[in-house]
Short mmCIF file of C-alpha atoms and ligand atoms in Angstrom, two decimals:
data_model
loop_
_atom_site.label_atom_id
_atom_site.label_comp_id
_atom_site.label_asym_id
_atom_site.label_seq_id
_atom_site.Cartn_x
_atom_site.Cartn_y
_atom_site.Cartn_z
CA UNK U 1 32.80 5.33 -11.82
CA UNK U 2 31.15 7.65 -9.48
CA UNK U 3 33.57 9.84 -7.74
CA UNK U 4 32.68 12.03 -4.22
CA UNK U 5 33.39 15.16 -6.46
CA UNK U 6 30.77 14.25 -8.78
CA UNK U 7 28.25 13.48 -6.17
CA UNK U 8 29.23 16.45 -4.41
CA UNK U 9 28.13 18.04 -8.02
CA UNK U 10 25.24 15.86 -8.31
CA UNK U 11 24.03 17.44 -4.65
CA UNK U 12 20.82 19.85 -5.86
CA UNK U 13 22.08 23.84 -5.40
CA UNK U 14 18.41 25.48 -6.30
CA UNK U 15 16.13 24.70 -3.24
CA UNK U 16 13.47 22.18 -4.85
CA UNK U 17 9.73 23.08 -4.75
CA UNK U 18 8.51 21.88 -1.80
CA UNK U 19 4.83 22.57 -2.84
CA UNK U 20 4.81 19.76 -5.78
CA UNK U 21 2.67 16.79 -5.14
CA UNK U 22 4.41 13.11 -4.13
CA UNK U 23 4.73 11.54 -6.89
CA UNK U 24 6.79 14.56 -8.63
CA UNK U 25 9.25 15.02 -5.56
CA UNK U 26 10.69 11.82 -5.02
CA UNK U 27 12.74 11.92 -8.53
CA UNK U 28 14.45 14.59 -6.14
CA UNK U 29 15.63 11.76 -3.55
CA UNK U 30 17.19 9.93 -6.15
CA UNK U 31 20.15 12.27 -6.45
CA UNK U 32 20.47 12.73 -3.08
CA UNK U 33 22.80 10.92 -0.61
CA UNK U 34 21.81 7.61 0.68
CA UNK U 35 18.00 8.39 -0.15
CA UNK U 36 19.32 7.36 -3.82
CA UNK U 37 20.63 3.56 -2.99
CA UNK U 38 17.37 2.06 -3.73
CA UNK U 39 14.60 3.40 -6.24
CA UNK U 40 11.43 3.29 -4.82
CA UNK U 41 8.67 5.30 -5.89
CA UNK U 42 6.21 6.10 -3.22
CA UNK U 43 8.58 8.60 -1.26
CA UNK U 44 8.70 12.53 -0.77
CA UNK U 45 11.08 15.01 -1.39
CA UNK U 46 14.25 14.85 1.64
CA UNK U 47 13.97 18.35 1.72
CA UNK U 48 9.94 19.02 2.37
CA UNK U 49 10.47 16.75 5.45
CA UNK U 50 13.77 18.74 6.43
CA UNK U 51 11.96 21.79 6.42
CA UNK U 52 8.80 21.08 8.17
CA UNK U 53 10.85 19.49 10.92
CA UNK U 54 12.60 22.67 11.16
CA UNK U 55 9.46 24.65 10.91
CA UNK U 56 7.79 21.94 13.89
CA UNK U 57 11.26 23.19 15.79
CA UNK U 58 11.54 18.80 16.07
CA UNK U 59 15.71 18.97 16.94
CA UNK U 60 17.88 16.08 18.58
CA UNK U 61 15.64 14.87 21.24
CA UNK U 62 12.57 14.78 20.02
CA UNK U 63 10.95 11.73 18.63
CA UNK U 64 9.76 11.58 15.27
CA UNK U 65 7.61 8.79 13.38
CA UNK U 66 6.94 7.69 10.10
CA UNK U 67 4.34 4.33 10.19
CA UNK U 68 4.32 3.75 6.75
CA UNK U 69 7.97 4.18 6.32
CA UNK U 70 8.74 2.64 2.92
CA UNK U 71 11.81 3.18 1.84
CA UNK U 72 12.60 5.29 4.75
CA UNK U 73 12.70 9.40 3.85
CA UNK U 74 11.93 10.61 6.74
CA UNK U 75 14.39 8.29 8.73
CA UNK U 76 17.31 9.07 6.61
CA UNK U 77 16.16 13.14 6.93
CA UNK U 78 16.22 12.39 10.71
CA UNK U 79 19.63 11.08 11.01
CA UNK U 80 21.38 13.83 8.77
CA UNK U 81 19.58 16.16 11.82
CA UNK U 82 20.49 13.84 14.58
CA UNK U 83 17.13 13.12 15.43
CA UNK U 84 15.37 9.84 16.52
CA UNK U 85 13.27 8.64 14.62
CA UNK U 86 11.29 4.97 14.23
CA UNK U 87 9.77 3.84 11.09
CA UNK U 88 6.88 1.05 10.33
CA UNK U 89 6.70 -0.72 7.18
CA UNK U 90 5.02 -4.07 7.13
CA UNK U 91 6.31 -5.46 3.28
CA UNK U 92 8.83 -8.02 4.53
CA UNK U 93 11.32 -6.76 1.05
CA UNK U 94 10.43 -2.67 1.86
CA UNK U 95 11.68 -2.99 5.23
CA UNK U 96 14.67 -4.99 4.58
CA UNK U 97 15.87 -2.23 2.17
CA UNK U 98 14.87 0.57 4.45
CA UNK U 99 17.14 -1.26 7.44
CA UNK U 100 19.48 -1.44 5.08
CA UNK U 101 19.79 2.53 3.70
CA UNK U 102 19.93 3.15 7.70
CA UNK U 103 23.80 1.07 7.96
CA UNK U 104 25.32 4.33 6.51
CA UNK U 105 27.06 3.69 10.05
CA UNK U 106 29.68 0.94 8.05
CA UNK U 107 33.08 1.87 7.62
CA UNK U 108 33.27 1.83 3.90
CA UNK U 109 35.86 -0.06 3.23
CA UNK U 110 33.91 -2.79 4.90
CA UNK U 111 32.07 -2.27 2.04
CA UNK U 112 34.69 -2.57 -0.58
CA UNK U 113 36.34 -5.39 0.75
CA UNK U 114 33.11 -7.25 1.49
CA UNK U 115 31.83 -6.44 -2.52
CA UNK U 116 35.39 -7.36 -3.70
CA UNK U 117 34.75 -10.50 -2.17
CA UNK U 118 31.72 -11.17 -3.94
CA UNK U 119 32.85 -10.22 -7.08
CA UNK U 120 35.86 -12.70 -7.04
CA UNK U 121 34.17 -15.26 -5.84
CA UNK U 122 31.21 -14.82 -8.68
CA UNK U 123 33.97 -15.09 -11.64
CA UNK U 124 34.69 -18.69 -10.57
CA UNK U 125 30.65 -19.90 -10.50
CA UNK U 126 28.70 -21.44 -12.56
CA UNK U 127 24.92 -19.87 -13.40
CA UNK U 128 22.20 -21.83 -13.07
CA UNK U 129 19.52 -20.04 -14.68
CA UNK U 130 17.04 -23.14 -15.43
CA UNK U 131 15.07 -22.12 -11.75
CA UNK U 132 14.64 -19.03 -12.68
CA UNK U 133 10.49 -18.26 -13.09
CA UNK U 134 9.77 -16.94 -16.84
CA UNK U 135 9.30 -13.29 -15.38
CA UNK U 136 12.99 -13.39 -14.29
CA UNK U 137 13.98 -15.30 -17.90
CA UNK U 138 11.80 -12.76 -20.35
CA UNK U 139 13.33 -9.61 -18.51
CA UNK U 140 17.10 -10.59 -19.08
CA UNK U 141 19.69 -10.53 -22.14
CA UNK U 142 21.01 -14.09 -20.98
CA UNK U 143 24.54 -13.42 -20.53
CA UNK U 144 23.21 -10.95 -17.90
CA UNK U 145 21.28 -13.08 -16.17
CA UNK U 146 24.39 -15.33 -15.50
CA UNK U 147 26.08 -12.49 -14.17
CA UNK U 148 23.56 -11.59 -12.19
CA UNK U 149 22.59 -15.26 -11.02
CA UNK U 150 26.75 -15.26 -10.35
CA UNK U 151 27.07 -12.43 -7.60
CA UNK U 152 23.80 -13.38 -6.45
CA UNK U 153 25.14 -17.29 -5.48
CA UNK U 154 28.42 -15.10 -4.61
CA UNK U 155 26.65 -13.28 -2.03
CA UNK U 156 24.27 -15.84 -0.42
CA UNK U 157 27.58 -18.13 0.06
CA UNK U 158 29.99 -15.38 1.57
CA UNK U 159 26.52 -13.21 3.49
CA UNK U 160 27.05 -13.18 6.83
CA UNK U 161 25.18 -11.11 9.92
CA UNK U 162 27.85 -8.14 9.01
CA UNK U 163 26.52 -4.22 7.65
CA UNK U 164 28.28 -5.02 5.25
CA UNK U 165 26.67 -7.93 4.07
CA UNK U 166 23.24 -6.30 4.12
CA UNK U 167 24.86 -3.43 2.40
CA UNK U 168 26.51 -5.32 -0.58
CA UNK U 169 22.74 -7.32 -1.01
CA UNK U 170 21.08 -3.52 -1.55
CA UNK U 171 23.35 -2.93 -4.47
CA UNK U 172 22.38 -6.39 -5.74
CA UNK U 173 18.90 -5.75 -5.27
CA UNK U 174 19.27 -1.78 -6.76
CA UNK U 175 21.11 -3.18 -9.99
CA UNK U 176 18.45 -5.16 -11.29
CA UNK U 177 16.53 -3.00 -13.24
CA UNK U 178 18.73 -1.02 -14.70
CA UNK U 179 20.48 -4.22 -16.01
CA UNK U 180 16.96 -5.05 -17.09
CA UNK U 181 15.46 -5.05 -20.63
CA UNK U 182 12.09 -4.82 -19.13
CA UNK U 183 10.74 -1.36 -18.74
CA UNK U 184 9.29 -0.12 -15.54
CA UNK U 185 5.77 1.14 -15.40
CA UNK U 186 5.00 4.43 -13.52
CA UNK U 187 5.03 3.55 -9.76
CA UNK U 188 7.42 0.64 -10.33
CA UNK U 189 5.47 -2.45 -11.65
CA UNK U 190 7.38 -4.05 -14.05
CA UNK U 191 6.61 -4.34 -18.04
CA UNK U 192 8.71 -7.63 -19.33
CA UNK U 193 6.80 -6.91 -22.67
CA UNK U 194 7.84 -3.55 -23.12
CA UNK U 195 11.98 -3.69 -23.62
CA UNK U 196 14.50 -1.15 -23.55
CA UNK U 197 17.51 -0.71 -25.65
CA UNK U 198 19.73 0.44 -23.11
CA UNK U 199 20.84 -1.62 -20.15
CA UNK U 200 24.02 -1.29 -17.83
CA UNK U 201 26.06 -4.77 -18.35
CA UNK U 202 25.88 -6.19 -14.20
CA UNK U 203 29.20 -6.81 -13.25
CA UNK U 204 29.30 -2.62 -14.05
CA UNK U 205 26.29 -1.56 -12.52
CA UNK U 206 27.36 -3.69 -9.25
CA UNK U 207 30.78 -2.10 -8.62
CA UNK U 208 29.40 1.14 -10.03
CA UNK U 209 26.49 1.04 -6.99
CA UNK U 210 29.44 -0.09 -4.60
CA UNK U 211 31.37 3.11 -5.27
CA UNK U 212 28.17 5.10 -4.46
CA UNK U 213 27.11 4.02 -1.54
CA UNK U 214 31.02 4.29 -0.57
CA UNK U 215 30.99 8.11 -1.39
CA UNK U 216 27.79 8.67 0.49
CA UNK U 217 28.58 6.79 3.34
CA UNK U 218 31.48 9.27 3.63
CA UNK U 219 28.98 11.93 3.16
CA UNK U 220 27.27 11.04 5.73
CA UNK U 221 29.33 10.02 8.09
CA UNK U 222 31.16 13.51 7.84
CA UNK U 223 27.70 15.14 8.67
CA UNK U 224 26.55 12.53 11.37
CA UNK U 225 28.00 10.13 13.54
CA UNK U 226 25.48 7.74 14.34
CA UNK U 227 22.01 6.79 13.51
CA UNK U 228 19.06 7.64 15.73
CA UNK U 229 16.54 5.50 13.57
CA UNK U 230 14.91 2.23 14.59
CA UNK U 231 12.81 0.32 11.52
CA UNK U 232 10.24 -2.00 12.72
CA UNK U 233 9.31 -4.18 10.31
CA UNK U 234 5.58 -4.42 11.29
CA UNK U 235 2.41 -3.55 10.87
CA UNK U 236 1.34 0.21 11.35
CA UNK U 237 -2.01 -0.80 12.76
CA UNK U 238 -0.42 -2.59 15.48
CA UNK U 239 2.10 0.19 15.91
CA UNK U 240 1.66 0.76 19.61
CA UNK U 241 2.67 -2.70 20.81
CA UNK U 242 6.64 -2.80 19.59
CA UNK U 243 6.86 1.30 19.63
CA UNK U 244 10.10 1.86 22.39
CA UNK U 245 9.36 5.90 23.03
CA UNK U 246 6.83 8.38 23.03
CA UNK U 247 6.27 10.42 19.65
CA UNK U 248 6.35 14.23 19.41
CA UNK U 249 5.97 14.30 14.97
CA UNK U 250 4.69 12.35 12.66
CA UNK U 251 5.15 13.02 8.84
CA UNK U 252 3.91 9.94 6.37
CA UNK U 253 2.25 9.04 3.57
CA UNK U 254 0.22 6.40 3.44
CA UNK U 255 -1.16 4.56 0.64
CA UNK U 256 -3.34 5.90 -1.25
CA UNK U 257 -7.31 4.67 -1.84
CA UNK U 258 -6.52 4.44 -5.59
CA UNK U 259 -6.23 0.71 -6.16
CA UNK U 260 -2.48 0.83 -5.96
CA UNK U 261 -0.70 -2.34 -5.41
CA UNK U 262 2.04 -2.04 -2.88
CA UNK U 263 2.51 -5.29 -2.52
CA UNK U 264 3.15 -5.98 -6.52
CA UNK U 265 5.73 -2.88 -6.53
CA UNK U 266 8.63 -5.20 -6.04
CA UNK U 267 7.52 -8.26 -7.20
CA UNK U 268 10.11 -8.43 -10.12
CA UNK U 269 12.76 -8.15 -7.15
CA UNK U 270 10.83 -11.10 -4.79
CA UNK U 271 10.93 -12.98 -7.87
CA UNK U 272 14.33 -12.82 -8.54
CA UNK U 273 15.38 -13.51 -5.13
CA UNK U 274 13.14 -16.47 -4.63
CA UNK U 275 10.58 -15.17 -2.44
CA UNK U 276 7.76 -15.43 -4.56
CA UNK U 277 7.53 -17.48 -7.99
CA UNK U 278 4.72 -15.11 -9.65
CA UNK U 279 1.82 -13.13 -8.83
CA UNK U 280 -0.16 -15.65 -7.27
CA UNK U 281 2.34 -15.85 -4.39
CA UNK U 282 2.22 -11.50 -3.37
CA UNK U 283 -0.76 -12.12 -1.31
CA UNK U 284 0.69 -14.39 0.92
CA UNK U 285 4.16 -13.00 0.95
CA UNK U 286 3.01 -9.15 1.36
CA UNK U 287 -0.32 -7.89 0.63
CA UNK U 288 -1.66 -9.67 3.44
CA UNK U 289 0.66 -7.53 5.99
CA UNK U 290 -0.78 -4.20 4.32
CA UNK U 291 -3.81 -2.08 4.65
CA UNK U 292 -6.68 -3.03 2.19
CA UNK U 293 -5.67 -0.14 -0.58
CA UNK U 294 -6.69 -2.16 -3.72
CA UNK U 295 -9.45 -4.51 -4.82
CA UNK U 296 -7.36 -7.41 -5.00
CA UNK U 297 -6.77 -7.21 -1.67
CA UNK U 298 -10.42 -7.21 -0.28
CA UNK U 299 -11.29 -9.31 -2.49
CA UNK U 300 -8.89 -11.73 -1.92
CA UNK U 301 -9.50 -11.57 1.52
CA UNK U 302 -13.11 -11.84 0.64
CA UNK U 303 -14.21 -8.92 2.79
CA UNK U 304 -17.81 -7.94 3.48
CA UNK U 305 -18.90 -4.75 3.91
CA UNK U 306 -21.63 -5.15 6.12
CA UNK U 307 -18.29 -6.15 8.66
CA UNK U 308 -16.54 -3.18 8.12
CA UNK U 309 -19.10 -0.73 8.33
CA UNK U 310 -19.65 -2.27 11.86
CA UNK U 311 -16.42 -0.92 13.06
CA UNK U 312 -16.22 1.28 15.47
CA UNK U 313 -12.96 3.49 14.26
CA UNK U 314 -15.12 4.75 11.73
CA UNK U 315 -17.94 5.96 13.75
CA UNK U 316 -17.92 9.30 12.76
CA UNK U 317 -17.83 8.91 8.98
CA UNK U 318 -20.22 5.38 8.92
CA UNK U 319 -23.31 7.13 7.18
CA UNK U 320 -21.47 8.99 4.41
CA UNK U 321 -19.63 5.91 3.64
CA UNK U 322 -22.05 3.49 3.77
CA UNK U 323 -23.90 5.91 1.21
CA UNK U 324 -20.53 5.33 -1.60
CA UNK U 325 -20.29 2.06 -0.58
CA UNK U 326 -23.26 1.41 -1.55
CA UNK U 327 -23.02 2.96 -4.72
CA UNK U 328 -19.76 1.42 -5.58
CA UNK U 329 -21.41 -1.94 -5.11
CA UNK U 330 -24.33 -0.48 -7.67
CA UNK U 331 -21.96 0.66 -9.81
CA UNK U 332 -19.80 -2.66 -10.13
CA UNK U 333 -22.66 -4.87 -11.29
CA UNK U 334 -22.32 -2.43 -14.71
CA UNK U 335 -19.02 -3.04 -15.27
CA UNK U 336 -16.95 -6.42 -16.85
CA UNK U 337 -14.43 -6.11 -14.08
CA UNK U 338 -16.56 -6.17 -11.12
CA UNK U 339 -14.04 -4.81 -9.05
CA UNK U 340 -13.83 -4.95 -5.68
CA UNK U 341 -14.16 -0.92 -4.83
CA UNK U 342 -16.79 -1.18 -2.58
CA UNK U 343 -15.00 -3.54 0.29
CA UNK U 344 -11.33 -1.71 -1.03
CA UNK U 345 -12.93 1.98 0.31
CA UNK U 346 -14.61 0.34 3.56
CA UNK U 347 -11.52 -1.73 4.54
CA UNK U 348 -9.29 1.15 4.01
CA UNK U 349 -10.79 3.77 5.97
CA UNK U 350 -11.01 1.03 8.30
CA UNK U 351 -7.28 0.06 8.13
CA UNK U 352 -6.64 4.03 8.74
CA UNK U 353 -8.71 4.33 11.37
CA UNK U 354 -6.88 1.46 13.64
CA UNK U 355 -3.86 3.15 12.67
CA UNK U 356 -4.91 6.79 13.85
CA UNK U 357 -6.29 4.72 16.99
CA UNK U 358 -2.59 3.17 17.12
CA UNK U 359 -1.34 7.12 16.83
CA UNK U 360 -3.14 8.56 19.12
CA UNK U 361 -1.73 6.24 22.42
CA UNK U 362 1.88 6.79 20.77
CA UNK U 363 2.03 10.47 20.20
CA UNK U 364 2.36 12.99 23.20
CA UNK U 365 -0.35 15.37 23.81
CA UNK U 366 0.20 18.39 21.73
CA UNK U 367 1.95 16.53 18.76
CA UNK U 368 1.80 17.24 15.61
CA UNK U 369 1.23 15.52 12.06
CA UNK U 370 2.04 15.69 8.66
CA UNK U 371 0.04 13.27 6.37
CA UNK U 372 0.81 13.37 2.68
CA UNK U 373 -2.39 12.08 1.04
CA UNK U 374 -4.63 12.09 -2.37
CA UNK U 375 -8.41 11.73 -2.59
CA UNK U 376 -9.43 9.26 -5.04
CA UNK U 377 -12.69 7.96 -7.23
CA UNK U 378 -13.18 4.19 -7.99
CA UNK U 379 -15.56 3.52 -11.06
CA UNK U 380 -15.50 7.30 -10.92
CA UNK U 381 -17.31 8.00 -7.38
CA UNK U 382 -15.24 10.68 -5.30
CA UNK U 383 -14.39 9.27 -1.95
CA UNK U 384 -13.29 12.70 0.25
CA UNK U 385 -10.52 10.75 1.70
CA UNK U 386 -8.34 13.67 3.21
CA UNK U 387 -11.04 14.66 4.53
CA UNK U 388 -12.08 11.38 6.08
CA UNK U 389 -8.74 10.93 7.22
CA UNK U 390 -9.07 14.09 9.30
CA UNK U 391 -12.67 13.26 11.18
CA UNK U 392 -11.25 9.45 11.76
CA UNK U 393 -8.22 11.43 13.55
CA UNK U 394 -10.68 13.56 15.34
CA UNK U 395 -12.58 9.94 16.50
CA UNK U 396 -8.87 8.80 17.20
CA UNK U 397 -8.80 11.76 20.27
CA UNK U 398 -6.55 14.55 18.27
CA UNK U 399 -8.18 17.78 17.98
CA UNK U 400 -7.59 19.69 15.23
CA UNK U 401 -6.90 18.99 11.22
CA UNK U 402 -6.10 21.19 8.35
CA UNK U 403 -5.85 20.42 4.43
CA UNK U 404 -3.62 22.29 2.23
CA UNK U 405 -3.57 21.41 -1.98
CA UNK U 406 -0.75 21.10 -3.02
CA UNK U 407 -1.71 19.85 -6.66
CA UNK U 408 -4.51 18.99 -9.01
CA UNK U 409 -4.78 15.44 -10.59
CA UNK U 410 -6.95 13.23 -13.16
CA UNK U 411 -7.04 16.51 -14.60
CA UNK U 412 -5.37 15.06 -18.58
CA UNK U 413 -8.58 13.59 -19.32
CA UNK U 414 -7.38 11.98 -22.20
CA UNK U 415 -6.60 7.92 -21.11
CA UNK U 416 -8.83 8.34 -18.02
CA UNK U 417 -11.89 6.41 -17.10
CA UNK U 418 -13.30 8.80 -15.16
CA UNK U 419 -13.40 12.46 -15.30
CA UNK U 420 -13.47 13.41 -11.27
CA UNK U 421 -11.41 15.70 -10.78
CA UNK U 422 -9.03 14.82 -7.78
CA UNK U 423 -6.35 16.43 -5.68
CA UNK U 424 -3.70 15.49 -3.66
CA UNK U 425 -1.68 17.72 -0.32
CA UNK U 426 -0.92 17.73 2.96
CA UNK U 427 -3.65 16.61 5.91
CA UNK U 428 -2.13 18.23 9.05
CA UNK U 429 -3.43 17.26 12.45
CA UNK U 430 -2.82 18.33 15.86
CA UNK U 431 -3.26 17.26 19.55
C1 SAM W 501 3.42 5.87 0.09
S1 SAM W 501 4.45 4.59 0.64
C2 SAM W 501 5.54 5.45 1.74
C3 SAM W 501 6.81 5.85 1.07
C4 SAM W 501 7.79 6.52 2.00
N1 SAM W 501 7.38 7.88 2.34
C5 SAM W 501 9.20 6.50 1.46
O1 SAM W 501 9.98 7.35 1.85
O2 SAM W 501 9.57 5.64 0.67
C6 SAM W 501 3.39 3.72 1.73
C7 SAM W 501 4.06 2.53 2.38
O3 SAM W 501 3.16 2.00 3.37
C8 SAM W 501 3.46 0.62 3.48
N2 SAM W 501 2.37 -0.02 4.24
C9 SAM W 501 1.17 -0.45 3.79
N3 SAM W 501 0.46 -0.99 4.78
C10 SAM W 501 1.20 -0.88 5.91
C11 SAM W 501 0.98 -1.24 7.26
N4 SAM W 501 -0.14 -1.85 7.66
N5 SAM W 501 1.95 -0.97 8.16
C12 SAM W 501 3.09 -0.35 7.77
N6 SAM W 501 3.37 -0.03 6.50
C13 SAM W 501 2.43 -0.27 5.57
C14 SAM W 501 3.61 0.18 2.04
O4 SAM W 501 4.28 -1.05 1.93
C15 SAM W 501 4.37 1.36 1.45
O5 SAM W 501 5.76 1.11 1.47
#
């Protein structure tokens, strides 16, 4: 079991490189206090957001934001400085487990006595696995399953409105793939056909999770002694309505314009918890709430082009992307997918655009951004989205943008469709 000297061991000594791209920093969060309760693989390194706080000079009073807050980085960074923070993240499951990483506030024995609980009571239960969707069935060694299906009854018949409660449900909902046999794809979509040979036995992995997010809890309370961060589970393109204060930083990352489906990233946990019975059901459940970042979504919500070029957040970049919209839609009729890239690229720089929009009446005059963002080519046509990101901000009212690479990608061109070579770095705005 994990003890507080081995996380204390576990803590990184060598500073991390804060120059490497997204997708290669947040394996760093996962050995870090409270940033490592739930895997989720869309955030930043802990430590790049510490430091360009520190370098903004953002300290306890100050208001930062985060509108696509996922699985909350920046939040959790913001409370080990003592600094308020608020965080957006419309899916319903994202923002559940980013409230829940911000409880670190619990006395931990709460904790214990609340997952002791659960555990007793599972031992006397019966499984009922026959509900279970064939996702669920194909990913599990049976007798795990039960033990799973066990706490899970467990905890919906002791959960209550209690920390603790939510607390004990994030190590339910953190066990299940390691308990797995299904692999995990990169960026978390789940592979029942592709099985691993090693998985953690549940009634384990549960008390093992327990202990951890005891022993950070401790960590962090000896560091802070309360948290400064409000989630809103919400939509950032609405931001403005619900937001309680004004904003002096914003570091995020949205998604990307690469056909990545955020909605789909934790379908294997919706299914298992009911919420959804297969992929039909995402759209409704989640993807709806999101910004259009993938074909499936524009086409499922049958966008039209012709609407979105209309809109007037995107003034300043209408001709140039009417010009790859156009060729996107070309481009489609040649291929057997017939994807959706055309409406996707429109809708998104839409989507951004109500969000800068959204920014700009939040943020104080003078405030500064970070956003951590890739460029991107459907069917192989380069979309310059950093740097539509930055004129759309401009449109928004801000008044100055920067772009700094941080990394090439597409760049193995072996197993690639295309050969455009793309980037990904830091957009920072001002004003
Ligand atoms: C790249 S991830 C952010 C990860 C985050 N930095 C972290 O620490 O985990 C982008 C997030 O934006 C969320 N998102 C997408 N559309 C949104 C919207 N309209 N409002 C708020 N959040 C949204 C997605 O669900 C996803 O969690």
């Amino acid at each position: 079991m994990q003890t507080q000297l081995a996380l204390f061991a576990e803590y990184p000594q060598t500073e991390p490189d804060l120059k490497s791209g997204r997708s290669g920093t947040f394996v760093d969060n996962l050995t870090l206090p409270v940033h490592r309760w739930f895997r989720y693989s869309a955030g930043f390194a802990a430590q790049w957001v510490e430091q360009v706080l520190s370098d903004w000079s953002i300290e306890p009073g100050h208001v930062v934001l985060d509108p696509f807050a996922g699985s909350g980085t920046v939040s959790v960074v913001c409370d080990t400085m003592g600094i308020s923070s608020v965080g957006v993240e419309a899916h319903p499951l994202v923002s559940r487990i980013c409230k829940a990483k911000l409880l670190w506030t619990t006395p931990p024995d709460r904790v214990a006595c609340f997952a002791t609980a659960v555990l007793r009571h599972a031992q006397n239960r019966k499984p009922d696995l026959s509900l279970y969707p064939s996702l669920i069935q194909r990913s599990f060694d049976a007798d795990a399953l039960a033990s799973l299906d066990n706490l899970k009854s467990s905890w919906v018949s002791l959960r209550d409105s209690s920390p603790e409660s939510e607390l004990v449900w994030l190590a339910l909902i953190s066990i299940l793939r390691p308990t797995s046999r299904a692999g995990t794809a990169q960026w978390q979509y789940i592979l029942p056909n592709k099985t691993k040979k090693k998985v953690i036995q549940p009634a384990f992995a549960f008390q093992q999770q327990i202990e951890i997010i005891k022993a950070d809890i401790r960590w962090m309370q000896a560091r802070a002694r309360e948290s400064h961060a409000e989630i809103i589970a919400g939509d950032a393109r609405k931001l403005a309505e619900s937001m309680p204060r004004k904003v002096d930083a914003v570091i995020t990352s949205p998604p990307y314009a690469n056909n990545y489906d955020y909605a789909d990233a934790l379908r294997f946990e919706m299914t298992f918890w009911g919420d959804v019975n297969g992929w039909g059901d995402i759209h409704e459940a989640a993807r709806r709430r999101l910004i259009v970042s993938s074909s499936q979504h524009s086409s499922r919500e049958r966008l039209r082009s012709e609407d979105l070029l209309e809109s007037e957040v995107i003034q300043s970049i209408r001709d140039e992307l009417q010009q790859v919209v156009q060729t996107l839609a070309t481009v489609r009729e040649s291929h057997g997918g017939k994807k959706h890239y055309h409406t996707m690229i429109a809708a998104y720089c839409r989507d951004i655009g109500f969000v800068l929009h959204q920014l700009r009446r939040v943020c104080k005059r003078g405030s500064r951004m970070c956003w951590v963002i890739g460029d991107s080519a459907p069917y192989g046509v380069y979309c310059p989205v950093e740097r539509w990101i930055g004129a759309l901000a401009m449109d928004a009212g801000f008044n100055r943008y920067s772009f700094d690479k941080l990394r090439d990608r597409n760049i193995k061109w072996k197993n690639r469709k295309h050969r455009v070579p793309l980037k990904e770095g830091l957009l920072w705005i001002e004003g």
